[in-house]
Amino acid sequence: MTTRQKVFAIVIAVSIFLLILELVRRGKLKEEYSWLWLLAGVIIILPVIKYEILAWLTQTIGAVVHTTALFLFAILFLILVGIFFSIRLSSLSTQVKNLIQELAIARLEIDELKRGKADT
Amino acid sequence: MFQDTVVIIPAYNELDTIFDVVSGLRNLYPELPVVVINDGSTDDTALEAGRAGAIVINHSFNLGYGATIQTGYKYALCKGFKFLIQMDGDGQHGPEDIPALIVMVKKGECDIALGSRFLGFGDYQSSFVRSAGVLFFRQLIRLLTAIKITDPTTGFQALNREVFSLFTRDFFPSDFPDADVITVLSRLKFEIKEVPVRMYPSSGRSMHHPFNVVYYLFKQLLSAFLIPIRSHQTYLKE
């Protein structure tokens, strides 16, 4: 890995770290979702610290060049992130549905109570 | 006959028909409470339903057919009703068939009675796609449960409290509860019977019939095939 490549990877990783920390600080991103992106930053830095990891990965999956392994794992990571969000989305949409249903029934009951009060 | 019974009608933009459907029911069975669940209609469906004498529950926005009837189940459960009739708001279902459906459930002959357009009253005309779909789901249910259902997509049903309280759980699909739900019921050993009903031509677009046939097929297939390998606990989860 050339020095230029190392510097570039570190800049990217540090930028991700700072961006995530800033988003959490401003309350735009919840702590519970930040770990995933902080992990992404760590993964980018790993080959800079220990290049052998990338070499080992490339060999293990049977790839010829290191960039293949890099891209493959990057895409794999994004797929897993996508699935994770789909799971969260499924449970959130169930929660929203339940809330709307309960709200609708509660609103009807409030209206009935109000009407009952008005009649007496 | 209608003690502890409620009618629920899911409705989304059914302005043209909802008044006639509700007032038809109210005239025929004045003692039977009618609840219209308005699924975020953009027209005056809720107003018309209320004017015709229905109790109206309003969703803040559109949730889908399954979630809408589920609101009806939740309402019936919290109000202590023991029996429930569900029908569409587009005028397809005749209120005169309600006694035949509810009697089956009240007598304990079954837990859920499905109104079938293919038994007895044979004048129902449907599109090719729909007929093909019905045939397909008939076979699918038969394959998975060994029971014969002629009209698996019917929205005209009578249910007892055990069934509609089960349907308030989170497994109940928000979009189209059809073959998959029947399969779940059969697996949980509920008694399912069909009753011949008239089916009038739909005067508008029914929310029960999806535009996206491919998605619908895929979804039904996936959930129907997952049912046998799911634990029973999935359906009992709050």
PDB file of N, CA and C in Angstrom, chain A residues 5-70:
ATOM      1  N   GLN A   5      -2.076   6.133  -0.802  1.00  0.00           N
ATOM      2  CA  GLN A   5      -3.284   5.322  -0.552  1.00  0.00           C
ATOM      3  C   GLN A   5      -3.637   5.309   0.930  1.00  0.00           C
ATOM      4  N   LYS A   6      -2.592   5.187   1.753  1.00  0.00           N
ATOM      5  CA  LYS A   6      -2.819   5.145   3.203  1.00  0.00           C
ATOM      6  C   LYS A   6      -3.443   6.444   3.688  1.00  0.00           C
ATOM      7  N   VAL A   7      -2.862   7.562   3.237  1.00  0.00           N
ATOM      8  CA  VAL A   7      -3.366   8.879   3.653  1.00  0.00           C
ATOM      9  C   VAL A   7      -4.822   9.030   3.219  1.00  0.00           C
ATOM     10  N   PHE A   8      -5.101   8.612   1.988  1.00  0.00           N
ATOM     11  CA  PHE A   8      -6.470   8.732   1.454  1.00  0.00           C
ATOM     12  C   PHE A   8      -7.451   7.921   2.311  1.00  0.00           C
ATOM     13  N   ALA A   9      -7.088   6.682   2.637  1.00  0.00           N
ATOM     14  CA  ALA A   9      -7.964   5.826   3.440  1.00  0.00           C
ATOM     15  C   ALA A   9      -8.196   6.419   4.821  1.00  0.00           C
ATOM     16  N   ILE A  10      -7.095   6.972   5.405  1.00  0.00           N
ATOM     17  CA  ILE A  10      -7.238   7.557   6.748  1.00  0.00           C
ATOM     18  C   ILE A  10      -8.154   8.779   6.698  1.00  0.00           C
ATOM     19  N   VAL A  11      -7.974   9.607   5.661  1.00  0.00           N
ATOM     20  CA  VAL A  11      -8.814  10.816   5.519  1.00  0.00           C
ATOM     21  C   VAL A  11     -10.296  10.414   5.421  1.00  0.00           C
ATOM     22  N   ILE A  12     -10.566   9.412   4.605  1.00  0.00           N
ATOM     23  CA  ILE A  12     -11.959   8.955   4.437  1.00  0.00           C
ATOM     24  C   ILE A  12     -12.507   8.459   5.774  1.00  0.00           C
ATOM     25  N   ALA A  13     -11.721   7.598   6.450  1.00  0.00           N
ATOM     26  CA  ALA A  13     -12.193   6.998   7.710  1.00  0.00           C
ATOM     27  C   ALA A  13     -12.433   8.076   8.764  1.00  0.00           C
ATOM     28  N   VAL A  14     -11.470   8.999   8.875  1.00  0.00           N
ATOM     29  CA  VAL A  14     -11.611  10.063   9.882  1.00  0.00           C
ATOM     30  C   VAL A  14     -12.818  10.954   9.543  1.00  0.00           C
ATOM     31  N   SER A  15     -13.012  11.240   8.245  1.00  0.00           N
ATOM     32  CA  SER A  15     -14.161  12.063   7.838  1.00  0.00           C
ATOM     33  C   SER A  15     -15.468  11.392   8.248  1.00  0.00           C
ATOM     34  N   ILE A  16     -15.556  10.071   8.000  1.00  0.00           N
ATOM     35  CA  ILE A  16     -16.777   9.340   8.376  1.00  0.00           C
ATOM     36  C   ILE A  16     -16.994   9.446   9.887  1.00  0.00           C
ATOM     37  N   PHE A  17     -15.899   9.212  10.636  1.00  0.00           N
ATOM     38  CA  PHE A  17     -15.978   9.294  12.098  1.00  0.00           C
ATOM     39  C   PHE A  17     -16.514  10.645  12.541  1.00  0.00           C
ATOM     40  N   LEU A  18     -15.897  11.712  11.994  1.00  0.00           N
ATOM     41  CA  LEU A  18     -16.283  13.061  12.417  1.00  0.00           C
ATOM     42  C   LEU A  18     -17.728  13.364  12.036  1.00  0.00           C
ATOM     43  N   LEU A  19     -18.092  12.954  10.818  1.00  0.00           N
ATOM     44  CA  LEU A  19     -19.457  13.210  10.349  1.00  0.00           C
ATOM     45  C   LEU A  19     -20.474  12.528  11.273  1.00  0.00           C
ATOM     46  N   ILE A  20     -20.191  11.271  11.617  1.00  0.00           N
ATOM     47  CA  ILE A  20     -21.123  10.515  12.463  1.00  0.00           C
ATOM     48  C   ILE A  20     -21.208  11.148  13.858  1.00  0.00           C
ATOM     49  N   LEU A  21     -20.024  11.478  14.411  1.00  0.00           N
ATOM     50  CA  LEU A  21     -20.031  12.085  15.752  1.00  0.00           C
ATOM     51  C   LEU A  21     -20.807  13.398  15.752  1.00  0.00           C
ATOM     52  N   GLU A  22     -20.617  14.200  14.686  1.00  0.00           N
ATOM     53  CA  GLU A  22     -21.305  15.480  14.584  1.00  0.00           C
ATOM     54  C   GLU A  22     -22.821  15.276  14.482  1.00  0.00           C
ATOM     55  N   LEU A  23     -23.225  14.282  13.668  1.00  0.00           N
ATOM     56  CA  LEU A  23     -24.664  13.991  13.513  1.00  0.00           C
ATOM     57  C   LEU A  23     -25.282  13.547  14.835  1.00  0.00           C
ATOM     58  N   VAL A  24     -24.531  12.729  15.592  1.00  0.00           N
ATOM     59  CA  VAL A  24     -25.040  12.283  16.896  1.00  0.00           C
ATOM     60  C   VAL A  24     -25.109  13.479  17.847  1.00  0.00           C
ATOM     61  N   ARG A  25     -24.060  14.345  17.791  1.00  0.00           N
ATOM     62  CA  ARG A  25     -24.016  15.524  18.681  1.00  0.00           C
ATOM     63  C   ARG A  25     -25.223  16.431  18.424  1.00  0.00           C
ATOM     64  N   ARG A  26     -25.545  16.597  17.112  1.00  0.00           N
ATOM     65  CA  ARG A  26     -26.667  17.480  16.775  1.00  0.00           C
ATOM     66  C   ARG A  26     -28.025  16.810  16.980  1.00  0.00           C
ATOM     67  N   GLY A  27     -27.980  15.534  17.309  1.00  0.00           N
ATOM     68  CA  GLY A  27     -29.239  14.813  17.528  1.00  0.00           C
ATOM     69  C   GLY A  27     -29.911  14.374  16.240  1.00  0.00           C
ATOM     70  N   LYS A  28     -29.183  14.447  15.121  1.00  0.00           N
ATOM     71  CA  LYS A  28     -29.776  14.038  13.835  1.00  0.00           C
ATOM     72  C   LYS A  28     -29.692  12.527  13.638  1.00  0.00           C
ATOM     73  N   LEU A  29     -28.754  11.906  14.376  1.00  0.00           N
ATOM     74  CA  LEU A  29     -28.582  10.457  14.270  1.00  0.00           C
ATOM     75  C   LEU A  29     -28.581   9.896  15.682  1.00  0.00           C
ATOM     76  N   LYS A  30     -29.336   8.826  15.867  1.00  0.00           N
ATOM     77  CA  LYS A  30     -29.385   8.239  17.212  1.00  0.00           C
ATOM     78  C   LYS A  30     -28.138   7.397  17.465  1.00  0.00           C
ATOM     79  N   GLU A  31     -27.736   7.354  18.721  1.00  0.00           N
ATOM     80  CA  GLU A  31     -26.547   6.576  19.093  1.00  0.00           C
ATOM     81  C   GLU A  31     -26.684   5.127  18.639  1.00  0.00           C
ATOM     82  N   GLU A  32     -27.908   4.600  18.746  1.00  0.00           N
ATOM     83  CA  GLU A  32     -28.094   3.186  18.421  1.00  0.00           C
ATOM     84  C   GLU A  32     -27.828   2.858  16.954  1.00  0.00           C
ATOM     85  N   TYR A  33     -27.871   3.878  16.069  1.00  0.00           N
ATOM     86  CA  TYR A  33     -27.565   3.621  14.659  1.00  0.00           C
ATOM     87  C   TYR A  33     -26.143   4.039  14.285  1.00  0.00           C
ATOM     88  N   SER A  34     -25.491   4.759  15.193  1.00  0.00           N
ATOM     89  CA  SER A  34     -24.187   5.309  14.844  1.00  0.00           C
ATOM     90  C   SER A  34     -23.104   4.236  14.810  1.00  0.00           C
ATOM     91  N   TRP A  35     -23.263   3.201  15.625  1.00  0.00           N
ATOM     92  CA  TRP A  35     -22.201   2.195  15.740  1.00  0.00           C
ATOM     93  C   TRP A  35     -21.875   1.539  14.405  1.00  0.00           C
ATOM     94  N   LEU A  36     -22.929   1.389  13.586  1.00  0.00           N
ATOM     95  CA  LEU A  36     -22.765   0.724  12.294  1.00  0.00           C
ATOM     96  C   LEU A  36     -21.801   1.507  11.399  1.00  0.00           C
ATOM     97  N   TRP A  37     -21.948   2.830  11.423  1.00  0.00           N
ATOM     98  CA  TRP A  37     -21.116   3.672  10.559  1.00  0.00           C
ATOM     99  C   TRP A  37     -19.731   3.899  11.151  1.00  0.00           C
ATOM    100  N   LEU A  38     -19.685   3.908  12.472  1.00  0.00           N
ATOM    101  CA  LEU A  38     -18.363   4.000  13.104  1.00  0.00           C
ATOM    102  C   LEU A  38     -17.567   2.732  12.790  1.00  0.00           C
ATOM    103  N   LEU A  39     -18.276   1.615  12.764  1.00  0.00           N
ATOM    104  CA  LEU A  39     -17.666   0.337  12.406  1.00  0.00           C
ATOM    105  C   LEU A  39     -17.123   0.400  10.967  1.00  0.00           C
ATOM    106  N   ALA A  40     -17.887   1.054  10.084  1.00  0.00           N
ATOM    107  CA  ALA A  40     -17.439   1.204   8.697  1.00  0.00           C
ATOM    108  C   ALA A  40     -16.108   1.950   8.651  1.00  0.00           C
ATOM    109  N   GLY A  41     -15.994   2.993   9.497  1.00  0.00           N
ATOM    110  CA  GLY A  41     -14.754   3.772   9.571  1.00  0.00           C
ATOM    111  C   GLY A  41     -13.588   2.900  10.018  1.00  0.00           C
ATOM    112  N   VAL A  42     -13.838   2.071  11.026  1.00  0.00           N
ATOM    113  CA  VAL A  42     -12.784   1.184  11.554  1.00  0.00           C
ATOM    114  C   VAL A  42     -12.339   0.202  10.471  1.00  0.00           C
ATOM    115  N   ILE A  43     -13.329  -0.338   9.740  1.00  0.00           N
ATOM    116  CA  ILE A  43     -13.007  -1.324   8.696  1.00  0.00           C
ATOM    117  C   ILE A  43     -12.136  -0.699   7.604  1.00  0.00           C
ATOM    118  N   ILE A  44     -12.379   0.571   7.288  1.00  0.00           N
ATOM    119  CA  ILE A  44     -11.568   1.237   6.253  1.00  0.00           C
ATOM    120  C   ILE A  44     -10.120   1.409   6.733  1.00  0.00           C
ATOM    121  N   ILE A  45      -9.988   1.681   8.034  1.00  0.00           N
ATOM    122  CA  ILE A  45      -8.639   1.930   8.581  1.00  0.00           C
ATOM    123  C   ILE A  45      -7.826   0.638   8.746  1.00  0.00           C
ATOM    124  N   LEU A  46      -8.533  -0.482   8.933  1.00  0.00           N
ATOM    125  CA  LEU A  46      -7.845  -1.754   9.198  1.00  0.00           C
ATOM    126  C   LEU A  46      -6.720  -2.090   8.208  1.00  0.00           C
ATOM    127  N   PRO A  47      -6.977  -2.056   6.888  1.00  0.00           N
ATOM    128  CA  PRO A  47      -5.892  -2.402   5.946  1.00  0.00           C
ATOM    129  C   PRO A  47      -4.714  -1.428   5.997  1.00  0.00           C
ATOM    130  N   VAL A  48      -4.989  -0.187   6.477  1.00  0.00           N
ATOM    131  CA  VAL A  48      -3.888   0.781   6.592  1.00  0.00           C
ATOM    132  C   VAL A  48      -2.949   0.345   7.706  1.00  0.00           C
ATOM    133  N   ILE A  49      -3.556  -0.065   8.826  1.00  0.00           N
ATOM    134  CA  ILE A  49      -2.745  -0.491   9.970  1.00  0.00           C
ATOM    135  C   ILE A  49      -2.053  -1.826   9.662  1.00  0.00           C
ATOM    136  N   LYS A  50      -2.833  -2.734   9.145  1.00  0.00           N
ATOM    137  CA  LYS A  50      -2.260  -4.062   8.898  1.00  0.00           C
ATOM    138  C   LYS A  50      -2.680  -4.527   7.495  1.00  0.00           C
ATOM    139  N   TYR A  51      -1.822  -4.284   6.547  1.00  0.00           N
ATOM    140  CA  TYR A  51      -2.132  -4.593   5.152  1.00  0.00           C
ATOM    141  C   TYR A  51      -2.321  -6.093   4.929  1.00  0.00           C
ATOM    142  N   GLU A  52      -1.687  -6.890   5.787  1.00  0.00           N
ATOM    143  CA  GLU A  52      -1.761  -8.346   5.633  1.00  0.00           C
ATOM    144  C   GLU A  52      -3.203  -8.855   5.712  1.00  0.00           C
ATOM    145  N   ILE A  53      -4.039  -8.106   6.429  1.00  0.00           N
ATOM    146  CA  ILE A  53      -5.453  -8.520   6.559  1.00  0.00           C
ATOM    147  C   ILE A  53      -6.083  -8.583   5.168  1.00  0.00           C
ATOM    148  N   LEU A  54      -5.853  -7.521   4.383  1.00  0.00           N
ATOM    149  CA  LEU A  54      -6.421  -7.465   3.036  1.00  0.00           C
ATOM    150  C   LEU A  54      -5.843  -8.576   2.158  1.00  0.00           C
ATOM    151  N   ALA A  55      -4.520  -8.771   2.297  1.00  0.00           N
ATOM    152  CA  ALA A  55      -3.856  -9.817   1.511  1.00  0.00           C
ATOM    153  C   ALA A  55      -4.428 -11.194   1.860  1.00  0.00           C
ATOM    154  N   TRP A  56      -4.629 -11.390   3.140  1.00  0.00           N
ATOM    155  CA  TRP A  56      -5.176 -12.672   3.617  1.00  0.00           C
ATOM    156  C   TRP A  56      -6.608 -12.884   3.110  1.00  0.00           C
ATOM    157  N   LEU A  57      -7.403 -11.808   3.191  1.00  0.00           N
ATOM    158  CA  LEU A  57      -8.795 -11.874   2.714  1.00  0.00           C
ATOM    159  C   LEU A  57      -8.849 -12.221   1.229  1.00  0.00           C
ATOM    160  N   THR A  58      -7.997 -11.543   0.457  1.00  0.00           N
ATOM    161  CA  THR A  58      -7.960 -11.761  -0.992  1.00  0.00           C
ATOM    162  C   THR A  58      -7.657 -13.221  -1.293  1.00  0.00           C
ATOM    163  N   GLN A  59      -6.701 -13.736  -0.561  1.00  0.00           N
ATOM    164  CA  GLN A  59      -6.290 -15.135  -0.780  1.00  0.00           C
ATOM    165  C   GLN A  59      -7.412 -16.097  -0.361  1.00  0.00           C
ATOM    166  N   THR A  60      -8.032 -15.777   0.764  1.00  0.00           N
ATOM    167  CA  THR A  60      -9.073 -16.659   1.303  1.00  0.00           C
ATOM    168  C   THR A  60     -10.254 -16.798   0.350  1.00  0.00           C
ATOM    169  N   ILE A  61     -10.684 -15.673  -0.239  1.00  0.00           N
ATOM    170  CA  ILE A  61     -11.854 -15.760  -1.126  1.00  0.00           C
ATOM    171  C   ILE A  61     -11.465 -16.158  -2.547  1.00  0.00           C
ATOM    172  N   GLY A  62     -10.201 -16.285  -2.781  1.00  0.00           N
ATOM    173  CA  GLY A  62      -9.737 -16.738  -4.091  1.00  0.00           C
ATOM    174  C   GLY A  62      -9.663 -15.648  -5.132  1.00  0.00           C
ATOM    175  N   ALA A  63      -9.633 -14.383  -4.677  1.00  0.00           N
ATOM    176  CA  ALA A  63      -9.545 -13.272  -5.641  1.00  0.00           C
ATOM    177  C   ALA A  63      -8.092 -13.104  -6.099  1.00  0.00           C
ATOM    178  N   VAL A  64      -7.914 -12.475  -7.266  1.00  0.00           N
ATOM    179  CA  VAL A  64      -6.569 -12.307  -7.807  1.00  0.00           C
ATOM    180  C   VAL A  64      -5.957 -10.999  -7.308  1.00  0.00           C
ATOM    181  N   VAL A  65      -6.758  -9.930  -7.417  1.00  0.00           N
ATOM    182  CA  VAL A  65      -6.219  -8.638  -6.951  1.00  0.00           C
ATOM    183  C   VAL A  65      -6.937  -8.172  -5.677  1.00  0.00           C
ATOM    184  N   HIS A  66      -6.208  -7.349  -4.904  1.00  0.00           N
ATOM    185  CA  HIS A  66      -6.752  -6.898  -3.625  1.00  0.00           C
ATOM    186  C   HIS A  66      -8.000  -6.048  -3.766  1.00  0.00           C
ATOM    187  N   THR A  67      -8.044  -5.286  -4.865  1.00  0.00           N
ATOM    188  CA  THR A  67      -9.204  -4.386  -5.048  1.00  0.00           C
ATOM    189  C   THR A  67     -10.511  -5.187  -5.129  1.00  0.00           C
ATOM    190  N   THR A  68     -10.437  -6.396  -5.715  1.00  0.00           N
ATOM    191  CA  THR A  68     -11.648  -7.224  -5.806  1.00  0.00           C
ATOM    192  C   THR A  68     -12.189  -7.521  -4.417  1.00  0.00           C
ATOM    193  N   ALA A  69     -11.275  -7.934  -3.527  1.00  0.00           N
ATOM    194  CA  ALA A  69     -11.687  -8.260  -2.159  1.00  0.00           C
ATOM    195  C   ALA A  69     -12.269  -7.023  -1.482  1.00  0.00           C
ATOM    196  N   LEU A  70     -11.604  -5.910  -1.709  1.00  0.00           N
ATOM    197  CA  LEU A  70     -12.040  -4.646  -1.105  1.00  0.00           C
ATOM    198  C   LEU A  70     -13.477  -4.308  -1.525  1.00  0.00           C
TER     199      LEU A  70
END
